[in-house]
Short mmCIF file of N, CA, C and O in Angstrom, two decimals:
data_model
loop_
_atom_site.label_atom_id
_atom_site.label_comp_id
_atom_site.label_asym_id
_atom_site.label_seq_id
_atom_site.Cartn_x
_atom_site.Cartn_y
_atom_site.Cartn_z
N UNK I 106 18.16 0.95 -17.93
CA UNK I 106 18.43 -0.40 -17.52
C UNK I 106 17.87 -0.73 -16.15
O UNK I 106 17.35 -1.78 -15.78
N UNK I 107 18.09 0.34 -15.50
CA UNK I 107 17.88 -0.05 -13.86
C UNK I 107 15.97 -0.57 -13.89
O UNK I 107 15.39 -1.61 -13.56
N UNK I 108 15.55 0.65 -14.41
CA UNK I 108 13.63 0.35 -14.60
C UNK I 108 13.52 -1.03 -15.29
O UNK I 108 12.79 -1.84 -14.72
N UNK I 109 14.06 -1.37 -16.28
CA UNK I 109 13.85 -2.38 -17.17
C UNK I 109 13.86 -3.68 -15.96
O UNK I 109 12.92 -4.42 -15.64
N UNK I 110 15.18 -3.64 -15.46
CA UNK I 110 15.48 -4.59 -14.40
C UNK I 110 14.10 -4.50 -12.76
O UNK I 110 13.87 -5.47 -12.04
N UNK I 111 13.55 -3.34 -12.60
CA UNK I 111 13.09 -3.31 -11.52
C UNK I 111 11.72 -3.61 -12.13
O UNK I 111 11.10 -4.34 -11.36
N UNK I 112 10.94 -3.28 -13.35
CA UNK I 112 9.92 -3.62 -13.82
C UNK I 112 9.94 -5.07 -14.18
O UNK I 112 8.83 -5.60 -14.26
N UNK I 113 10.98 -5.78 -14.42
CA UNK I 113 10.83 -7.36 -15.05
C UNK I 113 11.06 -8.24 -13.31
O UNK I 113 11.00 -9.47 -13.31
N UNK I 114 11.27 -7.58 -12.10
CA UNK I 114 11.39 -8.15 -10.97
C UNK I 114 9.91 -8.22 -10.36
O UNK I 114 9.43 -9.10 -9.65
N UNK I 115 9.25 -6.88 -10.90
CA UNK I 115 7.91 -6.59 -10.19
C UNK I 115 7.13 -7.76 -11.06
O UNK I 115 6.25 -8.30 -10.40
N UNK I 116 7.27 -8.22 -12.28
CA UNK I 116 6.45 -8.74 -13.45
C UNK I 116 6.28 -10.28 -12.90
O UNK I 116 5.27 -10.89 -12.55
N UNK I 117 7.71 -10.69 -12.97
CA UNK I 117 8.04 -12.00 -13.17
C UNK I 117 8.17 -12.25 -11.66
O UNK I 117 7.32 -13.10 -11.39
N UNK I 118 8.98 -11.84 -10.35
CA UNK I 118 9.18 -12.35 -9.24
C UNK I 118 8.00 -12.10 -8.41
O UNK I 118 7.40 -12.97 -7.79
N UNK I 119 7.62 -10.46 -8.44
CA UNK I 119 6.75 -10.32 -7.56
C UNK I 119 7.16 -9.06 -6.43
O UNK I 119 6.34 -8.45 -5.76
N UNK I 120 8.73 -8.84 -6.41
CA UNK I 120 8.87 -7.89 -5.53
C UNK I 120 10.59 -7.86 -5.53
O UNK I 120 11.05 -8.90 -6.00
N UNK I 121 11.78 -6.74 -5.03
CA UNK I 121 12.81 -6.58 -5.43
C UNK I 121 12.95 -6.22 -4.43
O UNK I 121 11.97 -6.04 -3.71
N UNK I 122 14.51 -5.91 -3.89
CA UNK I 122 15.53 -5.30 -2.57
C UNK I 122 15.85 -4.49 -3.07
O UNK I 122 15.57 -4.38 -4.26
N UNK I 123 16.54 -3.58 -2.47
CA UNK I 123 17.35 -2.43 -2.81
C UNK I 123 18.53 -2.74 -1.71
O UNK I 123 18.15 -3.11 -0.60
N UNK I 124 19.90 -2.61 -1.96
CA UNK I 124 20.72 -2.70 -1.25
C UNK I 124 21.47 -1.31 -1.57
O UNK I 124 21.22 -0.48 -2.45
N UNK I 125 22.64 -1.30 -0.39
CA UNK I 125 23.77 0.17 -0.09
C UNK I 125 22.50 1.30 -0.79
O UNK I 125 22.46 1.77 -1.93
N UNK I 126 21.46 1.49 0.47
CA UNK I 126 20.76 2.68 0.20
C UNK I 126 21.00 3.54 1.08
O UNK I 126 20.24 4.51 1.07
N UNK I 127 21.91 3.52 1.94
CA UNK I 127 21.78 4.35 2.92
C UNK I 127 20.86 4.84 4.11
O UNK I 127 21.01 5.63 5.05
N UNK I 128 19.92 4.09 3.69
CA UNK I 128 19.32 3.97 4.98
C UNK I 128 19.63 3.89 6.65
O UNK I 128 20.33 2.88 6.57
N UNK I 129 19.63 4.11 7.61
CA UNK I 129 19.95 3.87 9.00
C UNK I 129 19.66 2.23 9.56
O UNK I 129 18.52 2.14 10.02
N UNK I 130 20.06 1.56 9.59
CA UNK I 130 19.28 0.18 10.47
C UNK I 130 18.10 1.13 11.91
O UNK I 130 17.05 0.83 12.49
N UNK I 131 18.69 1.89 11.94
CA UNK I 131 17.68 2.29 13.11
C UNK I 131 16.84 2.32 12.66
O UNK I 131 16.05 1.40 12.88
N UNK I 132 16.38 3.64 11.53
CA UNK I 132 15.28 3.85 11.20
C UNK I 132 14.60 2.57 10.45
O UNK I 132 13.46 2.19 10.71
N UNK I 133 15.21 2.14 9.77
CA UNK I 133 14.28 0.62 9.18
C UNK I 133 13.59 -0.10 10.51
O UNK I 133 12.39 -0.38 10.54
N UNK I 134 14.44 -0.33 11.53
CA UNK I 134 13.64 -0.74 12.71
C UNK I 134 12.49 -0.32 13.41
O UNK I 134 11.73 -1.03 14.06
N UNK I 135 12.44 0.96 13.21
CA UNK I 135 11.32 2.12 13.62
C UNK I 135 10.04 1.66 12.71
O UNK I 135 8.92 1.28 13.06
N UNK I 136 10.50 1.78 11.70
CA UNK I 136 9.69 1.68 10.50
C UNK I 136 8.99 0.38 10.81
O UNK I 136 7.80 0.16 11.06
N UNK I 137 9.90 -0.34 10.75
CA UNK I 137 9.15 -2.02 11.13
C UNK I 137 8.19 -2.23 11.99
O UNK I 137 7.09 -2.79 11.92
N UNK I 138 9.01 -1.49 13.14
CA UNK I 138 8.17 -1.93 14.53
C UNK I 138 6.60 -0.90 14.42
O UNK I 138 5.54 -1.17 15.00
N UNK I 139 6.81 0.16 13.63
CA UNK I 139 5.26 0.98 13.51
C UNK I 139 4.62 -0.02 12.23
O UNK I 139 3.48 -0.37 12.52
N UNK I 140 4.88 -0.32 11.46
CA UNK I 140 4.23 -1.30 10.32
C UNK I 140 3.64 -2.20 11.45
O UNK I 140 2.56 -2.21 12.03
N UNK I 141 4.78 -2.98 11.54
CA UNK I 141 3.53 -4.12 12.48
C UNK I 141 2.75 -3.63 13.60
O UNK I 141 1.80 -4.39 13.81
N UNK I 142 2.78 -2.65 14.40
CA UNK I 142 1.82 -1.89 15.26
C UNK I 142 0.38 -1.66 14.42
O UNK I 142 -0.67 -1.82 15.03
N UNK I 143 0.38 -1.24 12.77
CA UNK I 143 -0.34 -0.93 12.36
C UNK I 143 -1.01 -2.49 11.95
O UNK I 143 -2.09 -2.87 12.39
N UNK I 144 -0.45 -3.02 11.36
CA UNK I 144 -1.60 -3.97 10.78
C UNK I 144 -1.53 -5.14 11.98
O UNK I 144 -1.41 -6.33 11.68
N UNK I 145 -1.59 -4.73 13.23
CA UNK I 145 -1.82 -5.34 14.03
C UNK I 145 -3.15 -5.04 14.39
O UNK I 145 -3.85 -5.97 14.79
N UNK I 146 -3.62 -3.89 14.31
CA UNK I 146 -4.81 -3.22 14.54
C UNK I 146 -5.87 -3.99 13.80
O UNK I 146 -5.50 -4.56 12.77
N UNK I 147 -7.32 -4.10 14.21
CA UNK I 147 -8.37 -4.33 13.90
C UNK I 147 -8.41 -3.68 12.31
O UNK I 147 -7.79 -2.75 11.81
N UNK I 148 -9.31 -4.50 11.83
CA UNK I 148 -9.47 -4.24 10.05
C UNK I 148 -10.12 -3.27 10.15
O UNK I 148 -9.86 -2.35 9.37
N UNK I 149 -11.15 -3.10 11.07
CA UNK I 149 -12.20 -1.58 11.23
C UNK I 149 -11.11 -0.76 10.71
O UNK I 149 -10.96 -0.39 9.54
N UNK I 150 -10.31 -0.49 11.81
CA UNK I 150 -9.64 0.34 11.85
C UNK I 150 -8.41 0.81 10.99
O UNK I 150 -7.67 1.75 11.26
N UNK I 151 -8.33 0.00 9.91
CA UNK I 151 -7.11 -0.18 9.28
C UNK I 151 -7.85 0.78 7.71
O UNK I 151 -7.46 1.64 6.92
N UNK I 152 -8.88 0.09 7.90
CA UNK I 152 -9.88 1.01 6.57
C UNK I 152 -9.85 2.05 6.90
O UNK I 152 -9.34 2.80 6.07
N UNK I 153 -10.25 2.60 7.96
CA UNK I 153 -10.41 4.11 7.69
C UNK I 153 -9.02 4.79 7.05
O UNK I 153 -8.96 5.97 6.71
N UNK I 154 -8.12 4.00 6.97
CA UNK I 154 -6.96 4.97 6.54
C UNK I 154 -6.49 4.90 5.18
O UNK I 154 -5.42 5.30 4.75
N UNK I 155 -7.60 4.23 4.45
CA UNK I 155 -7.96 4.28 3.01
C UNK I 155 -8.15 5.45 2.27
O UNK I 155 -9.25 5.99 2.43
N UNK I 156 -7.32 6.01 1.49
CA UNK I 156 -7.31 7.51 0.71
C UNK I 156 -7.69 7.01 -0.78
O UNK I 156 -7.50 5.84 -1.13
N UNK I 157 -8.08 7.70 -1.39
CA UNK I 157 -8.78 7.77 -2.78
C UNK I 157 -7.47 7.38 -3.96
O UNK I 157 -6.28 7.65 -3.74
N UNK I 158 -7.88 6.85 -4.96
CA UNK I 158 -6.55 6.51 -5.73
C UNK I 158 -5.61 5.64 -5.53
O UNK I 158 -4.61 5.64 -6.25
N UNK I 159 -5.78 4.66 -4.44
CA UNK I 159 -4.83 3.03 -4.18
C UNK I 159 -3.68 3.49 -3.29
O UNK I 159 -2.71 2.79 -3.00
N UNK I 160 -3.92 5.10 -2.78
CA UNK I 160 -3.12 5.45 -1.64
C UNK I 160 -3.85 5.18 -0.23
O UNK I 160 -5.03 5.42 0.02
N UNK I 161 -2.66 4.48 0.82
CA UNK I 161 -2.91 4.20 2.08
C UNK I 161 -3.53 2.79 1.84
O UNK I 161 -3.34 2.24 0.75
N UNK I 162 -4.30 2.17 2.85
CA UNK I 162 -3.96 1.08 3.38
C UNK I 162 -5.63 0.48 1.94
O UNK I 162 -6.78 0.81 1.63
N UNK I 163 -4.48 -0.60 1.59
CA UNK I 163 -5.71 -1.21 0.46
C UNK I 163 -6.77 -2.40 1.08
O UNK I 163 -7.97 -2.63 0.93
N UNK I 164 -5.98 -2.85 1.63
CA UNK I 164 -6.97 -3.97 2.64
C UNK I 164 -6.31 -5.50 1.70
O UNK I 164 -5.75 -5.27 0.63
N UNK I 165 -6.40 -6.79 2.10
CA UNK I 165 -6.39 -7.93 2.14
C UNK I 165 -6.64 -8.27 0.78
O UNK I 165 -7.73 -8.00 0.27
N UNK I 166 -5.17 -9.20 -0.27
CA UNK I 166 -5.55 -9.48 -1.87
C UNK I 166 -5.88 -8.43 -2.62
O UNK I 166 -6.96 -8.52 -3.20
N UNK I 167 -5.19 -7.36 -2.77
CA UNK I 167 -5.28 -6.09 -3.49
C UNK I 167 -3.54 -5.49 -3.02
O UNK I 167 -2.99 -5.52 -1.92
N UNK I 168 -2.98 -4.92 -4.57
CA UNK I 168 -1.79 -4.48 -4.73
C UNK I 168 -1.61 -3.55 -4.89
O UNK I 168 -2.69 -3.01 -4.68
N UNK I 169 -0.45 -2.28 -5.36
CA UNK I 169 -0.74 -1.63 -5.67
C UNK I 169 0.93 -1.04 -5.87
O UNK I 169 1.42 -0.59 -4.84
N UNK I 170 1.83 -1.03 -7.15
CA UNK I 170 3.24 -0.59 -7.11
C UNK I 170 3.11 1.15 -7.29
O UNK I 170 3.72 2.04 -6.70
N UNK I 171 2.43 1.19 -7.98
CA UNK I 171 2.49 2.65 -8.37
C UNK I 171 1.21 3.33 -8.49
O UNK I 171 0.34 2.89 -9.24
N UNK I 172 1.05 4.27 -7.87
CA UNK I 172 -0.49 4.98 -7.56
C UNK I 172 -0.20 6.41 -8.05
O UNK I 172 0.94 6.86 -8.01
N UNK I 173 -1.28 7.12 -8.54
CA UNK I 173 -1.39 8.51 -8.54
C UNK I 173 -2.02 9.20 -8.33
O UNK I 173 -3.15 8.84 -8.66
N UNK I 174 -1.98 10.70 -7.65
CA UNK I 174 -2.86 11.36 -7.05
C UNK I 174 -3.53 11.95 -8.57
O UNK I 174 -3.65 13.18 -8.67
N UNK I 175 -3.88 11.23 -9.51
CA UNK I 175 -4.95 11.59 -10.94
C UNK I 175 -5.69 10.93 -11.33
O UNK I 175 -5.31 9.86 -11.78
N UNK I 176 -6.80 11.19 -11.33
CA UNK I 176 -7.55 10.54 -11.88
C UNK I 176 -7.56 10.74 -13.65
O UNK I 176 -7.10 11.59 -14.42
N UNK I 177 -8.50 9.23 -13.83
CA UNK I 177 -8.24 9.01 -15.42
C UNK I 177 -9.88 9.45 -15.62
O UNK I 177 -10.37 9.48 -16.75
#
């Protein structure tokens, strides 16, 4: 049920929350404040951290929910 529900959010809305994960507020803040450090950076620089397979940074109008380190 839970996939059914998280796959028809990705389909139809576009993107889902997760709530009571246990997470820290700290660390989400950490997290935040290095996210935007990063794509604050020059696009040069944001490519190089492009890994093979839709892992790491995809660049501008390109998605990506689920990636695998396999090729088809």
């Amino acid at each position: 049920g839970v996939a059914e529900k998280i796959n028809t959010a990705c389909e139809d809305i576009g993107f889902f929350m997760i709530q009571n994960h246990g997470i820290s507020q700290d660390l989400l803040s950490k997290v935040q404040t290095a996210s935007k450090h990063f794509f604050d950076l020059p696009k040069s620089t944001k490519i190089e951290c492009q890994a093979p397979f839709g892992l790491g940074y995809m660049g501008e109008g390109k998605e990506n929910v689920a990636a695998t380190l396999l090729s088809n």
